[in-house]
Short mmCIF file of C-alpha atoms in Angstrom, two decimals:
data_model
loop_
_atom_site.label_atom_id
_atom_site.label_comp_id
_atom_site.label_asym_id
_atom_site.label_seq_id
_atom_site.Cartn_x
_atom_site.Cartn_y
_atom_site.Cartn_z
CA UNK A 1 0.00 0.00 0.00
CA UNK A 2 1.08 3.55 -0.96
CA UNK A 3 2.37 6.21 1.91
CA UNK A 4 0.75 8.95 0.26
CA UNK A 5 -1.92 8.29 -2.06
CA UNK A 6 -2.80 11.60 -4.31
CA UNK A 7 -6.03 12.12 -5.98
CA UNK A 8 -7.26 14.44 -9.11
CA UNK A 9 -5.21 17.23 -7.12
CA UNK A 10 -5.98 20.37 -8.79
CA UNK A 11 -4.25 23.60 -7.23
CA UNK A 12 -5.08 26.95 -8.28
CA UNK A 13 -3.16 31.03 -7.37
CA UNK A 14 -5.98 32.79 -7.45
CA UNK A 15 -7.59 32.43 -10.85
CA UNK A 16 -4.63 30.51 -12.16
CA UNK A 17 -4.28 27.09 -12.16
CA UNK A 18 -1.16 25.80 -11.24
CA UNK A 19 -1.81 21.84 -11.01
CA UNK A 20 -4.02 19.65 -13.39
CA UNK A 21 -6.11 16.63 -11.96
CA UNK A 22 -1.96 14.80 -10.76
CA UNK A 23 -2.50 11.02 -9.78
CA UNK A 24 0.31 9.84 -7.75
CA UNK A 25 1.43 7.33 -5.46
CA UNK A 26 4.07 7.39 -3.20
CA UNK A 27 5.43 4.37 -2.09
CA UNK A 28 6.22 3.65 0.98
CA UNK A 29 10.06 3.87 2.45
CA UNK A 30 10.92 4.77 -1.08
CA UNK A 31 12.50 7.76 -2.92
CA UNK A 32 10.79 9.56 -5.16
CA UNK A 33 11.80 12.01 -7.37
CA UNK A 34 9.90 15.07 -8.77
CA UNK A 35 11.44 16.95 -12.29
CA UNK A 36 10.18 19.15 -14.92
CA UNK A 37 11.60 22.73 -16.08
CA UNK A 38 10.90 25.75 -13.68
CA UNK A 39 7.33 26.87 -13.07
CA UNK A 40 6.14 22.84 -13.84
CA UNK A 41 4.49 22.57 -10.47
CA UNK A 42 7.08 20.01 -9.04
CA UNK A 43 7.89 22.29 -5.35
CA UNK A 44 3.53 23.24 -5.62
CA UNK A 45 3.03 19.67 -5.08
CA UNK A 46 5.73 18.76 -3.10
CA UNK A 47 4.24 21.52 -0.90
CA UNK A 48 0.56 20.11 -1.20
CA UNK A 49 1.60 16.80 0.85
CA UNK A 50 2.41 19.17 4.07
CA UNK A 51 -0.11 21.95 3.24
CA UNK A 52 2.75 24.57 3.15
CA UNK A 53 0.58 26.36 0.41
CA UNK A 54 -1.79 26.88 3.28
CA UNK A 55 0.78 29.83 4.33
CA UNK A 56 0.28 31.64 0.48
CA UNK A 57 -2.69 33.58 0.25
CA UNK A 58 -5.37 33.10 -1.93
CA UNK A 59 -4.07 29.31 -2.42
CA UNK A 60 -7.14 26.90 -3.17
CA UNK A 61 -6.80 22.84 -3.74
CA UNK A 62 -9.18 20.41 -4.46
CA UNK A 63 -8.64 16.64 -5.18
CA UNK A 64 -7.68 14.09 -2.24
CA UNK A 65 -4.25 13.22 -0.48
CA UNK A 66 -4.35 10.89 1.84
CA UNK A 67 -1.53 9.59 4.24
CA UNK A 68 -1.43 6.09 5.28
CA UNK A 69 -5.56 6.43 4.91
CA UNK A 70 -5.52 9.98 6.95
CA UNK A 71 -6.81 12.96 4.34
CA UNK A 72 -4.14 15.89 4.38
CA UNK A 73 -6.43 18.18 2.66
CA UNK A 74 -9.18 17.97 5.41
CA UNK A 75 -9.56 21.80 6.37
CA UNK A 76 -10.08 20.51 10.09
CA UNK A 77 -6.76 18.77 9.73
CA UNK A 78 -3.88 19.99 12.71
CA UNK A 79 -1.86 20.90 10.33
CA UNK A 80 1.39 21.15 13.13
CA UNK A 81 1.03 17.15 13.45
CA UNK A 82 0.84 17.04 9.89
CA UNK A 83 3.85 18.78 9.67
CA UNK A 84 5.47 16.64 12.23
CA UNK A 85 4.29 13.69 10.18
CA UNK A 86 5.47 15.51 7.12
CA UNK A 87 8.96 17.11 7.30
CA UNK A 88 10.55 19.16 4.98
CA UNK A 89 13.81 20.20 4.20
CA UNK A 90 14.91 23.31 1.90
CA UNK A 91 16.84 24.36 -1.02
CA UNK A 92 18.42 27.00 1.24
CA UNK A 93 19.82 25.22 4.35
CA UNK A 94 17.79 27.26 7.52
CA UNK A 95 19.50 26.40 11.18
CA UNK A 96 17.77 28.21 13.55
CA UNK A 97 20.52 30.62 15.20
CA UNK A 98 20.89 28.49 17.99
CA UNK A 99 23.68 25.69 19.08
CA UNK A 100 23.70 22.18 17.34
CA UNK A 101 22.51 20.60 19.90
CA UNK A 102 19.31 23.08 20.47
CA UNK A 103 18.61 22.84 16.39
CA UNK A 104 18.28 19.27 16.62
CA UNK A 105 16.02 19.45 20.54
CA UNK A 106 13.82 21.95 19.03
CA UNK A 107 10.86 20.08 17.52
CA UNK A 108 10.72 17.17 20.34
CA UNK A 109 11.14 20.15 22.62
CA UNK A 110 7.94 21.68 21.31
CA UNK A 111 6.16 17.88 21.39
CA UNK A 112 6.81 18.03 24.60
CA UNK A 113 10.11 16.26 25.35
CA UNK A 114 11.64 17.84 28.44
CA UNK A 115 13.60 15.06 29.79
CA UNK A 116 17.58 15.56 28.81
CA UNK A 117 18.55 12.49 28.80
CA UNK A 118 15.79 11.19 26.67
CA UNK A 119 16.56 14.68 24.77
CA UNK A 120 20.42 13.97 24.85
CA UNK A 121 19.45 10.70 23.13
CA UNK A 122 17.34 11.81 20.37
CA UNK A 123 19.94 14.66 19.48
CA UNK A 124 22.81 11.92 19.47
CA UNK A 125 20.69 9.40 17.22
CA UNK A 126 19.14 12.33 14.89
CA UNK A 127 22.51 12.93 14.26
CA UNK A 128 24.25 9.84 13.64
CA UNK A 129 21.26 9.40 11.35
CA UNK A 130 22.35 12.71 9.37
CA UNK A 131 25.50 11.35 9.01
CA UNK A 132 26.80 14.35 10.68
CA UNK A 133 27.62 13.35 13.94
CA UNK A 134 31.09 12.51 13.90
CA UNK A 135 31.94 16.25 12.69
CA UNK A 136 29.92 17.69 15.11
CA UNK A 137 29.91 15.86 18.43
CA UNK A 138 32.65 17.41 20.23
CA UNK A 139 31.13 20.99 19.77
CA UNK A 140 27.45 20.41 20.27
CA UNK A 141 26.74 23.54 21.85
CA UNK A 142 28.41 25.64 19.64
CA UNK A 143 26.30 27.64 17.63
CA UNK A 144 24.90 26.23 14.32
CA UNK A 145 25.80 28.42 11.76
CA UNK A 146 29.51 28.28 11.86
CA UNK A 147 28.95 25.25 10.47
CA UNK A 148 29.32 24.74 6.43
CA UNK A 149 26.63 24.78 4.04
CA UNK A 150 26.64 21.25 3.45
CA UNK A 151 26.95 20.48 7.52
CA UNK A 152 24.15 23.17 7.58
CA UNK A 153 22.08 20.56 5.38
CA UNK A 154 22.88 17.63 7.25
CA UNK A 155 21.56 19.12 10.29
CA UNK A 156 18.77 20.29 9.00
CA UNK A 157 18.09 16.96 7.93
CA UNK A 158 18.99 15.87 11.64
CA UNK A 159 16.55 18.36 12.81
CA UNK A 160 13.71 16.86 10.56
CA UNK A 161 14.02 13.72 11.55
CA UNK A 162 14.20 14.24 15.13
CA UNK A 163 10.54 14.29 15.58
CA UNK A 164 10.47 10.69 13.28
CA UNK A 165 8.02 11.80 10.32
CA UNK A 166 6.75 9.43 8.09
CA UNK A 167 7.55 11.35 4.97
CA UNK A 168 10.78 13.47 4.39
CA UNK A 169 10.28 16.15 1.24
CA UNK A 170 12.91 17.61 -0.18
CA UNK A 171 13.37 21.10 -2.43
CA UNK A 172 16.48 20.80 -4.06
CA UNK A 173 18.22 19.70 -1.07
CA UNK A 174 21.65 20.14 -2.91
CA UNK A 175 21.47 23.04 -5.19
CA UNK A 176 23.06 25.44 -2.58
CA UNK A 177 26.16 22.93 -2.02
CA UNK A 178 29.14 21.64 -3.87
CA UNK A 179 29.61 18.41 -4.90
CA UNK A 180 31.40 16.57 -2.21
CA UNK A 181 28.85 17.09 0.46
CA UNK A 182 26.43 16.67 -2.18
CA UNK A 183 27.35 13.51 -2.64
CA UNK A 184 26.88 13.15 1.38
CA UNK A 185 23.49 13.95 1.00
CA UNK A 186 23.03 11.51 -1.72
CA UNK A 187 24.31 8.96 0.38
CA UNK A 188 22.10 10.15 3.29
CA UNK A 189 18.94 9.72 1.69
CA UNK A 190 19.86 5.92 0.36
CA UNK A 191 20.57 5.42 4.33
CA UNK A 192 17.19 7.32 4.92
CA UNK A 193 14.97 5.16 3.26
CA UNK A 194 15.47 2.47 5.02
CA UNK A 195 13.14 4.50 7.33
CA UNK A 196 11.72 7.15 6.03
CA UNK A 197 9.29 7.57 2.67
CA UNK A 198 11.24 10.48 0.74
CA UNK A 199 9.77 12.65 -1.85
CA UNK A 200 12.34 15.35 -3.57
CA UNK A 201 12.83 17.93 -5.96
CA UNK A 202 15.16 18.33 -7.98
CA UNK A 203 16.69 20.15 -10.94
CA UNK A 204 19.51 17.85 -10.93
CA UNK A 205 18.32 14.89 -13.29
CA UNK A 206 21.21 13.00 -13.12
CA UNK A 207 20.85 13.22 -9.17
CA UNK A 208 17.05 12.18 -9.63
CA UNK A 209 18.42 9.24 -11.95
CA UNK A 210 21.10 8.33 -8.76
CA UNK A 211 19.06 8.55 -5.69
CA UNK A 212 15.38 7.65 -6.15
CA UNK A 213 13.09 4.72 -7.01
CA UNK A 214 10.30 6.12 -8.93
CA UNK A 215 10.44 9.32 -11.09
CA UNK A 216 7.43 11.98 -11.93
CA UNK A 217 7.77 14.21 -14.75
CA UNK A 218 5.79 17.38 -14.62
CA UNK A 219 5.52 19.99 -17.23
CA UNK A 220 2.88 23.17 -16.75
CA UNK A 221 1.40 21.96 -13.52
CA UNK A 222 0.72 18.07 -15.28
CA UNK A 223 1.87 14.89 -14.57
CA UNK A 224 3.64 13.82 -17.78
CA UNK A 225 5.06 10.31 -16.98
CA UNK A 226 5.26 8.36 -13.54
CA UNK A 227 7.41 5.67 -13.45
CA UNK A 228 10.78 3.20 -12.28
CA UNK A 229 13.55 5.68 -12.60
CA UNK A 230 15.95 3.04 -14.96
CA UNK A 231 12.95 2.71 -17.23
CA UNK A 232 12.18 6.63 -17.45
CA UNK A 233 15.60 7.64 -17.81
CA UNK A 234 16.73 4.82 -20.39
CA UNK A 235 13.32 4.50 -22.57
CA UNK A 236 10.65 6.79 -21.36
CA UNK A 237 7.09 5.86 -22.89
CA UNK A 238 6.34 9.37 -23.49
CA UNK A 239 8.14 12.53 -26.39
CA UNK A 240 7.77 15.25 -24.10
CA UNK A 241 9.61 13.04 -20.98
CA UNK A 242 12.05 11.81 -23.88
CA UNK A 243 13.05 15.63 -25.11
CA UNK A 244 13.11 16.71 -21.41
CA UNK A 245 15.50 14.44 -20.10
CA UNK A 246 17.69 14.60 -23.26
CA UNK A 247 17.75 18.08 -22.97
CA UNK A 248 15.68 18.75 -25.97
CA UNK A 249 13.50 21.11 -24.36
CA UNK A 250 11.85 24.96 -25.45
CA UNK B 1 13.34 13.47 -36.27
CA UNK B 2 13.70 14.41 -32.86
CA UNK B 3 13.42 18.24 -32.02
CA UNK B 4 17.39 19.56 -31.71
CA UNK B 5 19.48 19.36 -28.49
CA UNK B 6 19.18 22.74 -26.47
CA UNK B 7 22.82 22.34 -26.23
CA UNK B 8 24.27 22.69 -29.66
CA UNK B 9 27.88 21.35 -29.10
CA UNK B 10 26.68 18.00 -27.50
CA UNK B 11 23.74 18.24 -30.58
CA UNK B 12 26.84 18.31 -33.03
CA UNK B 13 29.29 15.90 -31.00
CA UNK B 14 26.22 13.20 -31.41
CA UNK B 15 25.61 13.55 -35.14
CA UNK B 16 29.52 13.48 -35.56
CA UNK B 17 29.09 10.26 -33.85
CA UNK B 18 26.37 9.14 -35.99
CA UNK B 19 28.61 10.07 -38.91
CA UNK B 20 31.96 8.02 -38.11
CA UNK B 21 29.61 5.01 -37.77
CA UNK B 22 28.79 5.49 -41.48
CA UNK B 23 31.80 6.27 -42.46
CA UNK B 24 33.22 2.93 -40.94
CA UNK B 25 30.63 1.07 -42.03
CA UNK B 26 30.85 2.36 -45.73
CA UNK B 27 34.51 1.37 -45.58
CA UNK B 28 33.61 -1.88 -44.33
CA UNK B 29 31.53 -2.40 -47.17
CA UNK B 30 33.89 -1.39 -49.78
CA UNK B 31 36.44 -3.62 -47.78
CA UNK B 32 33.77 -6.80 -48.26
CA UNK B 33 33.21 -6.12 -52.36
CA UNK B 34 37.13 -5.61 -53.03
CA UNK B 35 38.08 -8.72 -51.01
CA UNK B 36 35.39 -10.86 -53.32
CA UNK B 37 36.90 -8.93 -56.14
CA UNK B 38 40.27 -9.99 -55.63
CA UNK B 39 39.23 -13.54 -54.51
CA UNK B 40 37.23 -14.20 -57.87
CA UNK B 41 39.15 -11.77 -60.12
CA UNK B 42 42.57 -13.76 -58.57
CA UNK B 43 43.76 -10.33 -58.00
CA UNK B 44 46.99 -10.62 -55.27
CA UNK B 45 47.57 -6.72 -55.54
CA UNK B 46 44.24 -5.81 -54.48
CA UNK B 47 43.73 -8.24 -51.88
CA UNK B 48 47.09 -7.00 -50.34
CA UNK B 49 45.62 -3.32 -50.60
CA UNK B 50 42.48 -4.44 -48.62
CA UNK B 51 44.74 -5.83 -46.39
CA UNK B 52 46.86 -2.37 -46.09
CA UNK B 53 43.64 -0.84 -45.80
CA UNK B 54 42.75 -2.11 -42.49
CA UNK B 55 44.37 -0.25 -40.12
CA UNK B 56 41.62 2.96 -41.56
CA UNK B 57 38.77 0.54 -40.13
CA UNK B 58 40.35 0.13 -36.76
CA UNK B 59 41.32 3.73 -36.58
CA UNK B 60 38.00 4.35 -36.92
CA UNK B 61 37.05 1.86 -34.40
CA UNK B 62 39.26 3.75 -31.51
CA UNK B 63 37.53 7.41 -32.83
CA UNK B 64 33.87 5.77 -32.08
CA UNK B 65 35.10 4.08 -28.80
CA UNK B 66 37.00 7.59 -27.54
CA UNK B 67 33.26 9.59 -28.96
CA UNK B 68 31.46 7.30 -27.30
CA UNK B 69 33.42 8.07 -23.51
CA UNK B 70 33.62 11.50 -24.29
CA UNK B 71 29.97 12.06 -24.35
CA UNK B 72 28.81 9.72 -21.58
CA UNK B 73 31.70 11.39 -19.61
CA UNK B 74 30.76 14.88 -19.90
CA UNK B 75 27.13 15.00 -21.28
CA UNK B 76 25.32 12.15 -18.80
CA UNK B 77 23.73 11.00 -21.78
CA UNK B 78 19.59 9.91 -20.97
CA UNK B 79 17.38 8.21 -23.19
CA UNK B 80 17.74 7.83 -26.94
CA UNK B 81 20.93 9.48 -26.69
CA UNK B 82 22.10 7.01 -24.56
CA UNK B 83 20.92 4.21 -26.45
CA UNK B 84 22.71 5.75 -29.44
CA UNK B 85 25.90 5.82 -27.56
CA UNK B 86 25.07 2.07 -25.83
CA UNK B 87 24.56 1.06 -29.92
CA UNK B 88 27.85 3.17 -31.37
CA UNK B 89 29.90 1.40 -29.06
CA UNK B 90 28.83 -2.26 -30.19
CA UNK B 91 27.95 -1.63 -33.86
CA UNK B 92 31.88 -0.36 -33.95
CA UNK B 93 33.29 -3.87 -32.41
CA UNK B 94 30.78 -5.35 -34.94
CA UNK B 95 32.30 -3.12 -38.00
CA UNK B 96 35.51 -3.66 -36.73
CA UNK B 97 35.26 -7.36 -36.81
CA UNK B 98 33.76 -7.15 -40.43
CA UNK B 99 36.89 -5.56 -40.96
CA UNK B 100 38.91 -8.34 -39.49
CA UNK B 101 36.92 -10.75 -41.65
CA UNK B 102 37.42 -8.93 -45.36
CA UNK B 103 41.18 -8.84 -44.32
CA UNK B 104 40.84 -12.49 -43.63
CA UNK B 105 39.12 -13.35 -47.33
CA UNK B 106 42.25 -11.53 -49.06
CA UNK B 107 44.75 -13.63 -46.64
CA UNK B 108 42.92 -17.22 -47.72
CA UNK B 109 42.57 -15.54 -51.61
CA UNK B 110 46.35 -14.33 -51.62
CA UNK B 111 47.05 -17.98 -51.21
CA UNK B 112 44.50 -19.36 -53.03
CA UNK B 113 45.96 -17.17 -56.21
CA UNK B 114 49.22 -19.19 -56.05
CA UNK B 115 47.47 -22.58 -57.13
CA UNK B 116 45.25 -23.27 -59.90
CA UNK B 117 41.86 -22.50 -59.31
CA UNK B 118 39.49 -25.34 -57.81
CA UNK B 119 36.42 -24.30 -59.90
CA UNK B 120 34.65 -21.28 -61.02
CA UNK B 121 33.08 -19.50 -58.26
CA UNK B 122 29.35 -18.97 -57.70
CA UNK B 123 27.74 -19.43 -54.56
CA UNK B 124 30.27 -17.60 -52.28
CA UNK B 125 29.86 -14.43 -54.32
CA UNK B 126 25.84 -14.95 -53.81
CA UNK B 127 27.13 -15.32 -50.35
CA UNK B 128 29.01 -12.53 -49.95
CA UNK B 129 26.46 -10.33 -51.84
CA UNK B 130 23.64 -11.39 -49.26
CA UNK B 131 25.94 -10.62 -46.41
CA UNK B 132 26.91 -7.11 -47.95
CA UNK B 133 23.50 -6.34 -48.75
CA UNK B 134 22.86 -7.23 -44.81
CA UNK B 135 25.31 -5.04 -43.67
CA UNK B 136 24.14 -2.11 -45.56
CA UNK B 137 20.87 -2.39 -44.92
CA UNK B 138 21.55 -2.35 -41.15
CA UNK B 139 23.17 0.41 -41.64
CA UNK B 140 20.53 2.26 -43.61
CA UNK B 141 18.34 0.94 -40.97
CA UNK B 142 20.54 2.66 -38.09
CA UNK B 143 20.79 6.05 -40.09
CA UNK B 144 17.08 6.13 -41.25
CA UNK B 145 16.10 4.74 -37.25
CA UNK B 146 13.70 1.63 -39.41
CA UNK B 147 13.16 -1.05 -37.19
CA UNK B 148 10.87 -2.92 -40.04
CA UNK B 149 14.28 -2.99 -41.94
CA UNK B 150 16.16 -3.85 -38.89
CA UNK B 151 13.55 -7.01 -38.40
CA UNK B 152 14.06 -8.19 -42.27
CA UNK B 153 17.98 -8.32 -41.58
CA UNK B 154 17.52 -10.26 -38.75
CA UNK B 155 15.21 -12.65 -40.29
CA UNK B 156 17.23 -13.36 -43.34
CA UNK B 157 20.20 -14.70 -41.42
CA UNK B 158 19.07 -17.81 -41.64
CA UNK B 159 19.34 -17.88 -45.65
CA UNK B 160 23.02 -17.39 -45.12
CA UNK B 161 23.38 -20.14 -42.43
CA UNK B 162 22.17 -22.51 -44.92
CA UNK B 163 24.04 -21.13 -47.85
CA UNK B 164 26.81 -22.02 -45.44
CA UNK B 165 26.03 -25.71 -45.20
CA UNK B 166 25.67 -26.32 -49.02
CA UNK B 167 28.83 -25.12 -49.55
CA UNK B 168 30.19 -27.04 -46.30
CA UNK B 169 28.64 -29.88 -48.50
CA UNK B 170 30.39 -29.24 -51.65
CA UNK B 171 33.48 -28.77 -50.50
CA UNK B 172 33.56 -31.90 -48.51
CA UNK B 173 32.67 -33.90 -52.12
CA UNK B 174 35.63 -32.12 -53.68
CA UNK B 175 37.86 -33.26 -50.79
CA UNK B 176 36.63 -36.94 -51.41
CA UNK B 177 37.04 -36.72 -55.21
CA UNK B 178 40.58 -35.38 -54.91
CA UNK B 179 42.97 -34.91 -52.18
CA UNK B 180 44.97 -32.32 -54.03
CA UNK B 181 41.89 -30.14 -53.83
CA UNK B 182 42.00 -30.51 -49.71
CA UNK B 183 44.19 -27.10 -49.48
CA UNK B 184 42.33 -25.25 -51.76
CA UNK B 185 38.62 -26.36 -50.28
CA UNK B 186 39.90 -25.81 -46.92
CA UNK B 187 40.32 -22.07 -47.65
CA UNK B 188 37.14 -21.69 -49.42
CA UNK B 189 35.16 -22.74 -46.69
CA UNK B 190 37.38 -21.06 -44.40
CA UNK B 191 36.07 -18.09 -46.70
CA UNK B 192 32.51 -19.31 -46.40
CA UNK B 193 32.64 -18.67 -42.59
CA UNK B 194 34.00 -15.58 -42.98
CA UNK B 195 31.23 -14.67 -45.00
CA UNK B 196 28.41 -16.40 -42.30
CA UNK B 197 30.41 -14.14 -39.96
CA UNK B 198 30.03 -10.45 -41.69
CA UNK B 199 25.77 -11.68 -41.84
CA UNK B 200 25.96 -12.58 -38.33
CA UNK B 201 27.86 -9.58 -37.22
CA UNK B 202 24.95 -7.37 -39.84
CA UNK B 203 22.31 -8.83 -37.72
CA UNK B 204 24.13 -7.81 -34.25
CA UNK B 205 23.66 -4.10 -35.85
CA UNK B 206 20.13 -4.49 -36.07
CA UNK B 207 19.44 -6.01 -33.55
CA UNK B 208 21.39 -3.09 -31.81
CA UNK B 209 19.15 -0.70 -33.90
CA UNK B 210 15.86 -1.85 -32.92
CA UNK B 211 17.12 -1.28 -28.94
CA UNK B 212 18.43 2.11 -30.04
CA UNK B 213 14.84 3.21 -31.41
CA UNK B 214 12.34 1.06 -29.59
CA UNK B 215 14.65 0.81 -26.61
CA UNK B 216 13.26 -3.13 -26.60
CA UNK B 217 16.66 -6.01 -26.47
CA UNK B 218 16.06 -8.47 -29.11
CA UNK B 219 19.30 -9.94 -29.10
CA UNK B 220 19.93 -13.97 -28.13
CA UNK B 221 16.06 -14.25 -29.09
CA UNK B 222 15.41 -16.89 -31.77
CA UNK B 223 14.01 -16.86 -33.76
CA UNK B 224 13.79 -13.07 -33.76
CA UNK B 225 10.18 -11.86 -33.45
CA UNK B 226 7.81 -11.36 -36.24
CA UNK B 227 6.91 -7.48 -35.20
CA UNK B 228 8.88 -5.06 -32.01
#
């Protein structure tokens, strides 16, 4: 059975509509990978699954989402235990200007964790999970952001999945770092899955082609092609996913 | 045809590739017809110029091979590019071996022009024309992307199998009639394989060109399928 099961999602700005009628399925403790040109709709939908579109005005969606059963788009939904359910990570790494160790304490802080041991513990295993923790744990409470961009992403990723979501998204989780601790992240999200259902965006195609299971194509807000990533990447079924990915595009 | 790559060099670097495969394979062909030539014609200084000639065809093979990692190196080639590249870099072995196999008909006809000949030759020319006309048409088939034509190479390769065994045949009777015809029989079936060779090595190209359009492997599938 699917994680995330999406339904004739339609999203519209206003009067302008943004996402056409997508069918998806996300599968669960799987990557998948979201790519199109700009302005296809890939980081609207990504959005959809943790109703961060709630937060743009004038934003209306119709269609169905559910997680494992649950419907996301129910407007009586909590949306802050969605969100717990649902983490996200950025393009831009954002540590909060705090220590390490307070980045990574914050969310099970705010669920109510007080304890510091049991605290202590979910810092040390939210970063060993992030791969980050054997750069970091002799200077835990030193503040976050003299870390580098690509540590910044790590923890980040550390403070995500601190309060254990079902679903990780990711917006072009590497476009802001070079290729070395890109290639960290790459390897993080192969360890991820083992837990975690990932979705992510990405300009990157060849990154798409490396790191997920399943591959969406969008193009102007519609879902093109939906498929294994070997098979869309080697024969896609469909001309538009075949220019795109060959870079025979506008 | 496909729209054009956004990217103009790799657009150009592909359809350079594209034309060093015909080149080769052009050359090949001309390699084939002037080793038959100098085989039936019992011409030694041509055969030794096919021979000479050689070396062009496996120059040709490195260029393909060195395209062929230059683009998957800095291009990341997806879809039918890639399956271009994936076919380049086996249709050149198979060219390359066609090669090896024209240079091998002058070697057996060099020697065969030092003894009288066994008899006047007529079904290893038919031979050799069905396994040219294979070869070319696989590689009309790769530039023109026809998998139809690609299918009607592979399905004739059986005509030349058996062509093969009727000569196997006749040979064998000459050997039994004569033992001073064993030399000379040996080399013309030696020749005969050669020949069975080029048409199987024609049928590895389309096979190769019906994954590079369809993306679907045919290959080690007999016999091959009636439609892809």
């Amino acid at each position: 059975m699917p994680e995330v099961e999406i339904r004739q999602v339609c999203l519209f700005y206003g009067s302008k509509q943004a996402l056409f009628d997508i069918d998806l399925d996300i599968g669960r403790r799987e990557v998948t990978a979201f790519i199109g040109p700009s302005g296809c709709g890939k980081s609207t939908l990504l959005r959809c699954m943790n109703r961060l579109n709630d937060l743009v005005d004038n934003v209306r969606v119709t269609g169905s989402i559910r997680l494992s059963g649950g419907e996301v788009l129910d407007p009586t939904l909590d949306v802050t235990d969605l969100r717990k359910r649902v983490g996200m990570v950025f393009q831009k790494p954002n540590p909060f200007p705090k220590t390490i160790y307070e980045n990574v304490a914050y969310g099970p802080r705010i669920l109510g964790i007080k304890q510091k041991a049991r605290l202590d513990e979910i810092v040390e295993r939210s970063l060993h999970s992030a791969a980050i923790w054997e750069e970091v744990k002799d200077r835990l409470h030193d503040n976050a952001l003299a870390l580098s961009g690509g540590q910044h992403q790590r923890l980040c990723i550390a403070r995500t999945i601190a309060v254990e979501p079902e679903v990780v998204l990711m917006d072009e989780p590497c476009s802001a770092l070079d290729p070395i601790a890109t290639t960290k992240i790459e390897e993080l999200i192969h360890e991820l899955k083992q837990q975690y259902t990932i979705v992510i965006v990405t300009h990157n195609m060849q990154q798409a082609a490396r790191v997920s299971d399943h591959t969406a194509f969008m193009y102007l807000g519609r879902l093109v092609e939906f498929g294994k990533t070997d098979k869309l990447f080697t024969t896609p079924e469909k001309q538009e996913t075949e220019d795109y990915i060959t870079g025979r595009f506008g | 045809m496909p729209p054009l790559h956004t990217d103009r060099v790799y657009e150009e670097e592909l359809q350079q590739l594209r034309a060093k495969i015909l080149e080769m394979g052009g050359l090949v062909e001309k390699q084939i017809g002037d080793a038959m030539t100098s085989l039936v014609e019992r011409n030694s200084t041509l055969a030794q110029a096919v021979i000479a000639r050689d070396h062009t065809v496996n120059y040709l093979d490195v260029a393909v091979d060195e395209s062929c990692t230059r683009l998957l190196a800095l291009h990341q080639p997806a879809g039918r590019d890639l399956r271009l590249i994936m076919t380049s870099l086996k249709v050149t072995t198979d060219l390359e071996r066609v090669g090896d196999m024209a240079q091998n008909i002058c070697e057996r006809a060099l020697e065969l022009n030092e003894e009288p000949p066994l008899k006047p030759y007529v079904d290893l020319p038919r031979m050799a024309d069905w396994a040219r006309s294979m070869l070319r048409e696989s590689l009309d088939a790769f530039v023109r992307e026809d998998t139809e034509l690609a299918l009607q190479v592979c399905q004739r390769d059986d005509a030349v199998d058996k062509l093969t065994a009727d000569i196997f045949h006749e040979m064998l009777a000459f050997m039994r009639q004569d033992p001073q015809a064993v030399s000379r029989a040996t080399r013309l079936l030696f020749i005969a394989k050669y020949l069975e060779r080029i048409a199987d090595h024609a049928t590895n190209i389309a096979e190769m060109v019906i994954y590079m359009v369809k993306g679907k492997n045919i290959r080690h599938i007999s016999p091959p399928p009636a439609s892809v």
